[in-house]
Amino acid sequence: MPTASKSVSPDFFDAISEPVEVRPLEPNSSEATRSQSPSLPYCAQHNITTSLQSILEGACFKFAKCHVPELLARKRWTCAHSAELSMWTKELSKTFEQKSPTIRLDKIGGTAQLPLLLKSLDDLRHSAVHRIPVSPDKLILFIHASLQVAEILGDEEKQTAIKAILCAVNTALNKRKVEKQKIEDALSDQLQSIELQKKKLDKEAKEAKKQAEELTSLLDDELGDTISRELPVGIISH
């Protein structure tokens, strides 16, 4: 894969880039405890993040082919897969500064919002490449950021694809929320029923114990009467 050349002049991407920390596949126990388990299975998360990465790489290539073909020639990038997302955003951020009329930065609130958007894309790429599970909120953030990029690049085809992903994720999360609530309600009802049964059994146990004590007392009295009747009359004390 060709390597992007180092630019002397700073650009948006350089201003926000940080050293990449390679994290383990699974989060540590304390982190898992704080965030609980992700609401979507990791397999689905990974499919989404890698799909977004591929879609955005395609959008960047299409934009460069139309507006900055000299970039493709200089880098010898012949298709969307010639460079990964972080390389595309790094190179195109320079174009965004130099040829701002070719992109719709008004879609994200102006140039000032661009670094934050690029940072979201960097996080997206990092999560996809290093297999890092993310929360539902973070996943939705990635999707919205991807949609914004497709919008400012004017790629309607990619916008449609990303909106379909967003719709599918929202549908899945909403369904999970509803079904999880049903499970929790059923559990609550079951626990309440068990608690009532427990109280009833405790009451029955106390009554049974009391009855046993009363029967034992009666048995002792009968035993005493039986022994008294068997003793000689003269021995019985008055």
CSV table of N, CA and C in Angstrom, one decimal, residues 29-120:
chain,number,residue,atom,x,y,z
A,29,SER,N,-11.9,-5.5,33.1
A,29,SER,CA,-13.1,-5.8,34.0
A,29,SER,C,-13.7,-4.6,34.5
A,30,SER,N,-12.9,-3.6,35.0
A,30,SER,CA,-13.5,-2.4,35.6
A,30,SER,C,-14.2,-1.6,34.6
A,31,GLU,N,-13.7,-1.6,33.3
A,31,GLU,CA,-14.4,-0.8,32.2
A,31,GLU,C,-15.7,-1.5,31.9
A,32,ALA,N,-15.6,-2.9,31.9
A,32,ALA,CA,-16.8,-3.6,31.5
A,32,ALA,C,-17.9,-3.4,32.6
A,33,THR,N,-17.5,-3.3,33.8
A,33,THR,CA,-18.4,-3.1,34.9
A,33,THR,C,-19.1,-1.8,34.8
A,34,ARG,N,-18.3,-0.8,34.4
A,34,ARG,CA,-18.9,0.6,34.3
A,34,ARG,C,-19.9,0.7,33.2
A,35,SER,N,-19.5,0.1,32.0
A,35,SER,CA,-20.3,0.3,30.8
A,35,SER,C,-21.3,-0.8,30.6
A,36,GLN,N,-21.3,-1.9,31.4
A,36,GLN,CA,-22.1,-3.1,31.2
A,36,GLN,C,-21.7,-3.6,29.8
A,37,SER,N,-22.6,-4.5,29.3
A,37,SER,CA,-22.3,-5.1,28.0
A,37,SER,C,-22.9,-4.3,26.9
A,38,PRO,N,-22.3,-4.2,25.7
A,38,PRO,CA,-22.8,-3.5,24.6
A,38,PRO,C,-24.2,-3.9,24.3
A,39,SER,N,-25.1,-3.0,23.8
A,39,SER,CA,-26.5,-3.3,23.5
A,39,SER,C,-26.6,-4.1,22.2
A,40,LEU,N,-25.6,-4.0,21.4
A,40,LEU,CA,-25.5,-4.8,20.1
A,40,LEU,C,-24.4,-5.8,20.2
A,41,PRO,N,-24.6,-7.0,19.7
A,41,PRO,CA,-23.5,-8.0,19.7
A,41,PRO,C,-22.3,-7.4,19.0
A,42,TYR,N,-21.1,-7.8,19.4
A,42,TYR,CA,-19.9,-7.2,18.8
A,42,TYR,C,-19.8,-7.5,17.3
A,43,CYS,N,-20.3,-8.7,16.9
A,43,CYS,CA,-20.2,-9.1,15.5
A,43,CYS,C,-20.9,-8.1,14.7
A,44,ALA,N,-22.1,-7.6,15.2
A,44,ALA,CA,-22.9,-6.6,14.4
A,44,ALA,C,-22.2,-5.3,14.5
A,45,GLN,N,-21.6,-4.9,15.6
A,45,GLN,CA,-20.9,-3.7,15.7
A,45,GLN,C,-19.7,-3.6,14.7
A,46,HIS,N,-19.0,-4.7,14.6
A,46,HIS,CA,-17.8,-4.7,13.7
A,46,HIS,C,-18.3,-4.6,12.3
A,47,ASN,N,-19.3,-5.3,11.9
A,47,ASN,CA,-19.9,-5.2,10.6
A,47,ASN,C,-20.3,-3.8,10.2
A,48,ILE,N,-20.8,-3.1,11.2
A,48,ILE,CA,-21.3,-1.7,11.0
A,48,ILE,C,-20.1,-0.8,10.8
A,49,THR,N,-19.1,-0.9,11.7
A,49,THR,CA,-17.9,0.0,11.7
A,49,THR,C,-17.1,-0.2,10.4
A,50,THR,N,-16.9,-1.5,10.0
A,50,THR,CA,-16.1,-1.8,8.8
A,50,THR,C,-16.9,-1.3,7.6
A,51,SER,N,-18.2,-1.5,7.6
A,51,SER,CA,-19.0,-1.1,6.5
A,51,SER,C,-18.9,0.5,6.3
A,52,LEU,N,-19.0,1.2,7.4
A,52,LEU,CA,-18.9,2.6,7.4
A,52,LEU,C,-17.6,3.1,6.8
A,53,GLN,N,-16.5,2.4,7.3
A,53,GLN,CA,-15.2,2.7,6.8
A,53,GLN,C,-15.1,2.5,5.3
A,54,SER,N,-15.6,1.4,4.8
A,54,SER,CA,-15.5,1.1,3.4
A,54,SER,C,-16.3,2.1,2.6
A,55,ILE,N,-17.5,2.4,3.1
A,55,ILE,CA,-18.4,3.4,2.4
A,55,ILE,C,-17.7,4.8,2.3
A,56,LEU,N,-17.1,5.2,3.4
A,56,LEU,CA,-16.4,6.5,3.4
A,56,LEU,C,-15.2,6.5,2.5
A,57,GLU,N,-14.5,5.4,2.5
A,57,GLU,CA,-13.3,5.4,1.6
A,57,GLU,C,-13.8,5.5,0.1
A,58,GLY,N,-14.9,4.9,-0.2
A,58,GLY,CA,-15.5,5.0,-1.5
A,58,GLY,C,-15.9,6.4,-1.8
A,59,ALA,N,-16.5,7.1,-0.8
A,59,ALA,CA,-16.9,8.5,-1.0
A,59,ALA,C,-15.7,9.4,-1.2
A,60,CYS,N,-14.7,9.2,-0.5
A,60,CYS,CA,-13.5,10.0,-0.6
A,60,CYS,C,-12.8,9.8,-2.0
A,61,PHE,N,-12.8,8.6,-2.4
A,61,PHE,CA,-12.2,8.3,-3.8
A,61,PHE,C,-13.0,9.0,-4.9
A,62,LYS,N,-14.3,8.8,-4.7
A,62,LYS,CA,-15.2,9.4,-5.8
A,62,LYS,C,-15.0,11.0,-5.8
A,63,PHE,N,-14.9,11.6,-4.6
A,63,PHE,CA,-14.7,13.0,-4.5
A,63,PHE,C,-13.4,13.4,-5.1
A,64,ALA,N,-12.3,12.7,-4.7
A,64,ALA,CA,-11.0,13.0,-5.2
A,64,ALA,C,-10.9,12.8,-6.8
A,65,LYS,N,-11.5,11.8,-7.3
A,65,LYS,CA,-11.5,11.6,-8.7
A,65,LYS,C,-12.1,12.7,-9.5
A,66,CYS,N,-13.1,13.4,-8.8
A,66,CYS,CA,-13.9,14.5,-9.5
A,66,CYS,C,-13.2,15.8,-9.3
A,67,HIS,N,-12.7,16.1,-8.1
A,67,HIS,CA,-12.2,17.4,-7.7
A,67,HIS,C,-10.7,17.5,-7.6
A,68,VAL,N,-10.0,16.4,-7.2
A,68,VAL,CA,-8.6,16.5,-7.0
A,68,VAL,C,-7.9,15.3,-7.7
A,69,PRO,N,-8.0,15.1,-9.0
A,69,PRO,CA,-7.4,13.9,-9.6
A,69,PRO,C,-5.9,13.9,-9.5
A,70,GLU,N,-5.3,15.1,-9.3
A,70,GLU,CA,-3.9,15.2,-9.2
A,70,GLU,C,-3.4,14.5,-7.9
A,71,LEU,N,-4.3,14.5,-6.9
A,71,LEU,CA,-3.9,13.7,-5.7
A,71,LEU,C,-3.8,12.2,-5.9
A,72,LEU,N,-4.8,11.7,-6.7
A,72,LEU,CA,-4.8,10.3,-7.0
A,72,LEU,C,-3.6,9.9,-7.9
A,73,ALA,N,-3.2,10.8,-8.8
A,73,ALA,CA,-2.1,10.6,-9.6
A,73,ALA,C,-0.8,10.6,-8.8
A,74,ARG,N,-0.7,11.6,-7.9
A,74,ARG,CA,0.5,11.7,-7.1
A,74,ARG,C,0.7,10.6,-6.2
A,75,LYS,N,-0.4,10.1,-5.6
A,75,LYS,CA,-0.3,9.0,-4.6
A,75,LYS,C,-0.4,7.6,-5.3
A,76,ARG,N,-0.8,7.7,-6.6
A,76,ARG,CA,-1.0,6.4,-7.3
A,76,ARG,C,-2.1,5.6,-6.7
A,77,TRP,N,-3.1,6.3,-6.3
A,77,TRP,CA,-4.3,5.6,-5.7
A,77,TRP,C,-5.3,5.3,-6.9
A,78,THR,N,-5.5,4.1,-7.2
A,78,THR,CA,-6.3,3.8,-8.4
A,78,THR,C,-7.8,3.3,-8.0
A,79,CYS,N,-8.0,3.1,-6.7
A,79,CYS,CA,-9.4,2.7,-6.3
A,79,CYS,C,-9.6,3.1,-4.8
A,80,ALA,N,-10.8,3.0,-4.3
A,80,ALA,CA,-11.1,3.4,-3.0
A,80,ALA,C,-10.3,2.6,-1.9
A,81,HIS,N,-9.9,1.4,-2.2
A,81,HIS,CA,-9.1,0.6,-1.3
A,81,HIS,C,-7.6,0.8,-1.3
A,82,SER,N,-7.2,1.8,-2.1
A,82,SER,CA,-5.8,2.1,-2.2
A,82,SER,C,-5.2,2.7,-1.0
A,83,ALA,N,-6.1,3.3,-0.2
A,83,ALA,CA,-5.7,4.0,1.1
A,83,ALA,C,-6.8,3.8,2.1
A,84,GLU,N,-6.4,3.7,3.4
A,84,GLU,CA,-7.4,3.5,4.4
A,84,GLU,C,-8.0,4.9,4.8
A,85,LEU,N,-9.0,4.8,5.5
A,85,LEU,CA,-9.8,6.0,5.8
A,85,LEU,C,-9.0,7.2,6.4
A,86,SER,N,-8.1,6.9,7.3
A,86,SER,CA,-7.3,7.9,8.0
A,86,SER,C,-6.4,8.6,7.0
A,87,MET,N,-5.9,7.9,6.0
A,87,MET,CA,-5.1,8.6,4.9
A,87,MET,C,-5.9,9.4,4.0
A,88,TRP,N,-7.1,9.0,3.7
A,88,TRP,CA,-8.0,9.8,2.9
A,88,TRP,C,-8.4,11.1,3.6
A,89,THR,N,-8.7,11.0,4.8
A,89,THR,CA,-9.1,12.2,5.6
A,89,THR,C,-7.9,13.2,5.7
A,90,LYS,N,-6.7,12.6,5.9
A,90,LYS,CA,-5.6,13.5,6.1
A,90,LYS,C,-5.3,14.3,4.8
A,91,GLU,N,-5.4,13.6,3.7
A,91,GLU,CA,-5.1,14.3,2.4
A,91,GLU,C,-6.2,15.2,2.0
A,92,LEU,N,-7.5,14.7,2.2
A,92,LEU,CA,-8.6,15.6,1.7
A,92,LEU,C,-8.8,16.8,2.6
A,93,SER,N,-8.4,16.7,3.9
A,93,SER,CA,-8.5,17.9,4.8
A,93,SER,C,-7.8,19.1,4.2
A,94,LYS,N,-6.6,18.8,3.5
A,94,LYS,CA,-5.9,19.9,2.9
A,94,LYS,C,-6.7,20.5,1.7
A,95,THR,N,-7.4,19.6,1.0
A,95,THR,CA,-8.3,20.0,-0.1
A,95,THR,C,-9.4,20.8,0.5
A,96,PHE,N,-10.0,20.4,1.6
A,96,PHE,CA,-11.1,21.1,2.2
A,96,PHE,C,-10.7,22.6,2.5
A,97,GLU,N,-9.4,22.8,2.9
A,97,GLU,CA,-9.0,24.1,3.2
A,97,GLU,C,-8.8,25.0,1.9
A,98,GLN,N,-8.2,24.3,0.9
A,98,GLN,CA,-7.8,25.0,-0.3
A,98,GLN,C,-9.0,25.2,-1.3
A,99,LYS,N,-9.9,24.2,-1.3
A,99,LYS,CA,-11.0,24.2,-2.3
A,99,LYS,C,-12.3,24.1,-1.6
A,100,SER,N,-12.5,25.0,-0.6
A,100,SER,CA,-13.8,24.9,0.2
A,100,SER,C,-15.0,25.0,-0.6
A,101,PRO,N,-15.1,25.7,-1.7
A,101,PRO,CA,-16.3,25.8,-2.5
A,101,PRO,C,-16.8,24.4,-3.0
A,102,THR,N,-15.9,23.4,-3.1
A,102,THR,CA,-16.3,22.1,-3.6
A,102,THR,C,-16.9,21.2,-2.6
A,103,ILE,N,-16.9,21.6,-1.3
A,103,ILE,CA,-17.6,20.8,-0.3
A,103,ILE,C,-18.6,21.6,0.4
A,104,ARG,N,-19.6,21.0,1.0
A,104,ARG,CA,-20.7,21.6,1.7
A,104,ARG,C,-20.4,21.7,3.2
A,105,LEU,N,-19.5,22.5,3.7
A,105,LEU,CA,-19.2,22.6,5.1
A,105,LEU,C,-20.3,23.2,5.9
A,106,ASP,N,-21.3,23.8,5.2
A,106,ASP,CA,-22.5,24.4,5.9
A,106,ASP,C,-23.3,23.2,6.5
A,107,LYS,N,-23.1,22.0,6.0
A,107,LYS,CA,-23.8,20.9,6.5
A,107,LYS,C,-23.4,20.5,7.9
A,108,ILE,N,-22.2,20.9,8.3
A,108,ILE,CA,-21.8,20.6,9.7
A,108,ILE,C,-21.6,21.9,10.5
A,109,GLY,N,-22.0,23.0,10.0
A,109,GLY,CA,-21.9,24.2,10.8
A,109,GLY,C,-20.7,25.0,10.5
A,110,GLY,N,-20.0,24.8,9.4
A,110,GLY,CA,-18.8,25.5,9.0
A,110,GLY,C,-17.5,24.8,9.3
A,111,THR,N,-16.4,25.5,8.9
A,111,THR,CA,-15.1,24.9,8.9
A,111,THR,C,-14.7,24.6,10.4
A,112,ALA,N,-15.2,25.4,11.3
A,112,ALA,CA,-14.8,25.2,12.7
A,112,ALA,C,-15.1,23.8,13.3
A,113,GLN,N,-16.2,23.2,12.7
A,113,GLN,CA,-16.6,21.9,13.1
A,113,GLN,C,-15.8,20.7,12.5
A,114,LEU,N,-15.0,21.0,11.5
A,114,LEU,CA,-14.4,20.0,10.7
A,114,LEU,C,-13.4,19.1,11.6
A,115,PRO,N,-12.6,19.7,12.4
A,115,PRO,CA,-11.7,18.9,13.3
A,115,PRO,C,-12.4,17.9,14.1
A,116,LEU,N,-13.5,18.3,14.7
A,116,LEU,CA,-14.3,17.4,15.5
A,116,LEU,C,-14.8,16.2,14.7
A,117,LEU,N,-15.3,16.6,13.5
A,117,LEU,CA,-15.8,15.5,12.6
A,117,LEU,C,-14.7,14.5,12.2
A,118,LEU,N,-13.5,15.1,11.9
A,118,LEU,CA,-12.4,14.2,11.5
A,118,LEU,C,-12.0,13.3,12.6
A,119,LYS,N,-12.0,13.9,13.8
A,119,LYS,CA,-11.7,13.1,15.0
A,119,LYS,C,-12.6,11.9,15.2
A,120,SER,N,-13.9,12.1,14.9
A,120,SER,CA,-14.9,11.1,15.0
A,120,SER,C,-14.6,10.0,14.0
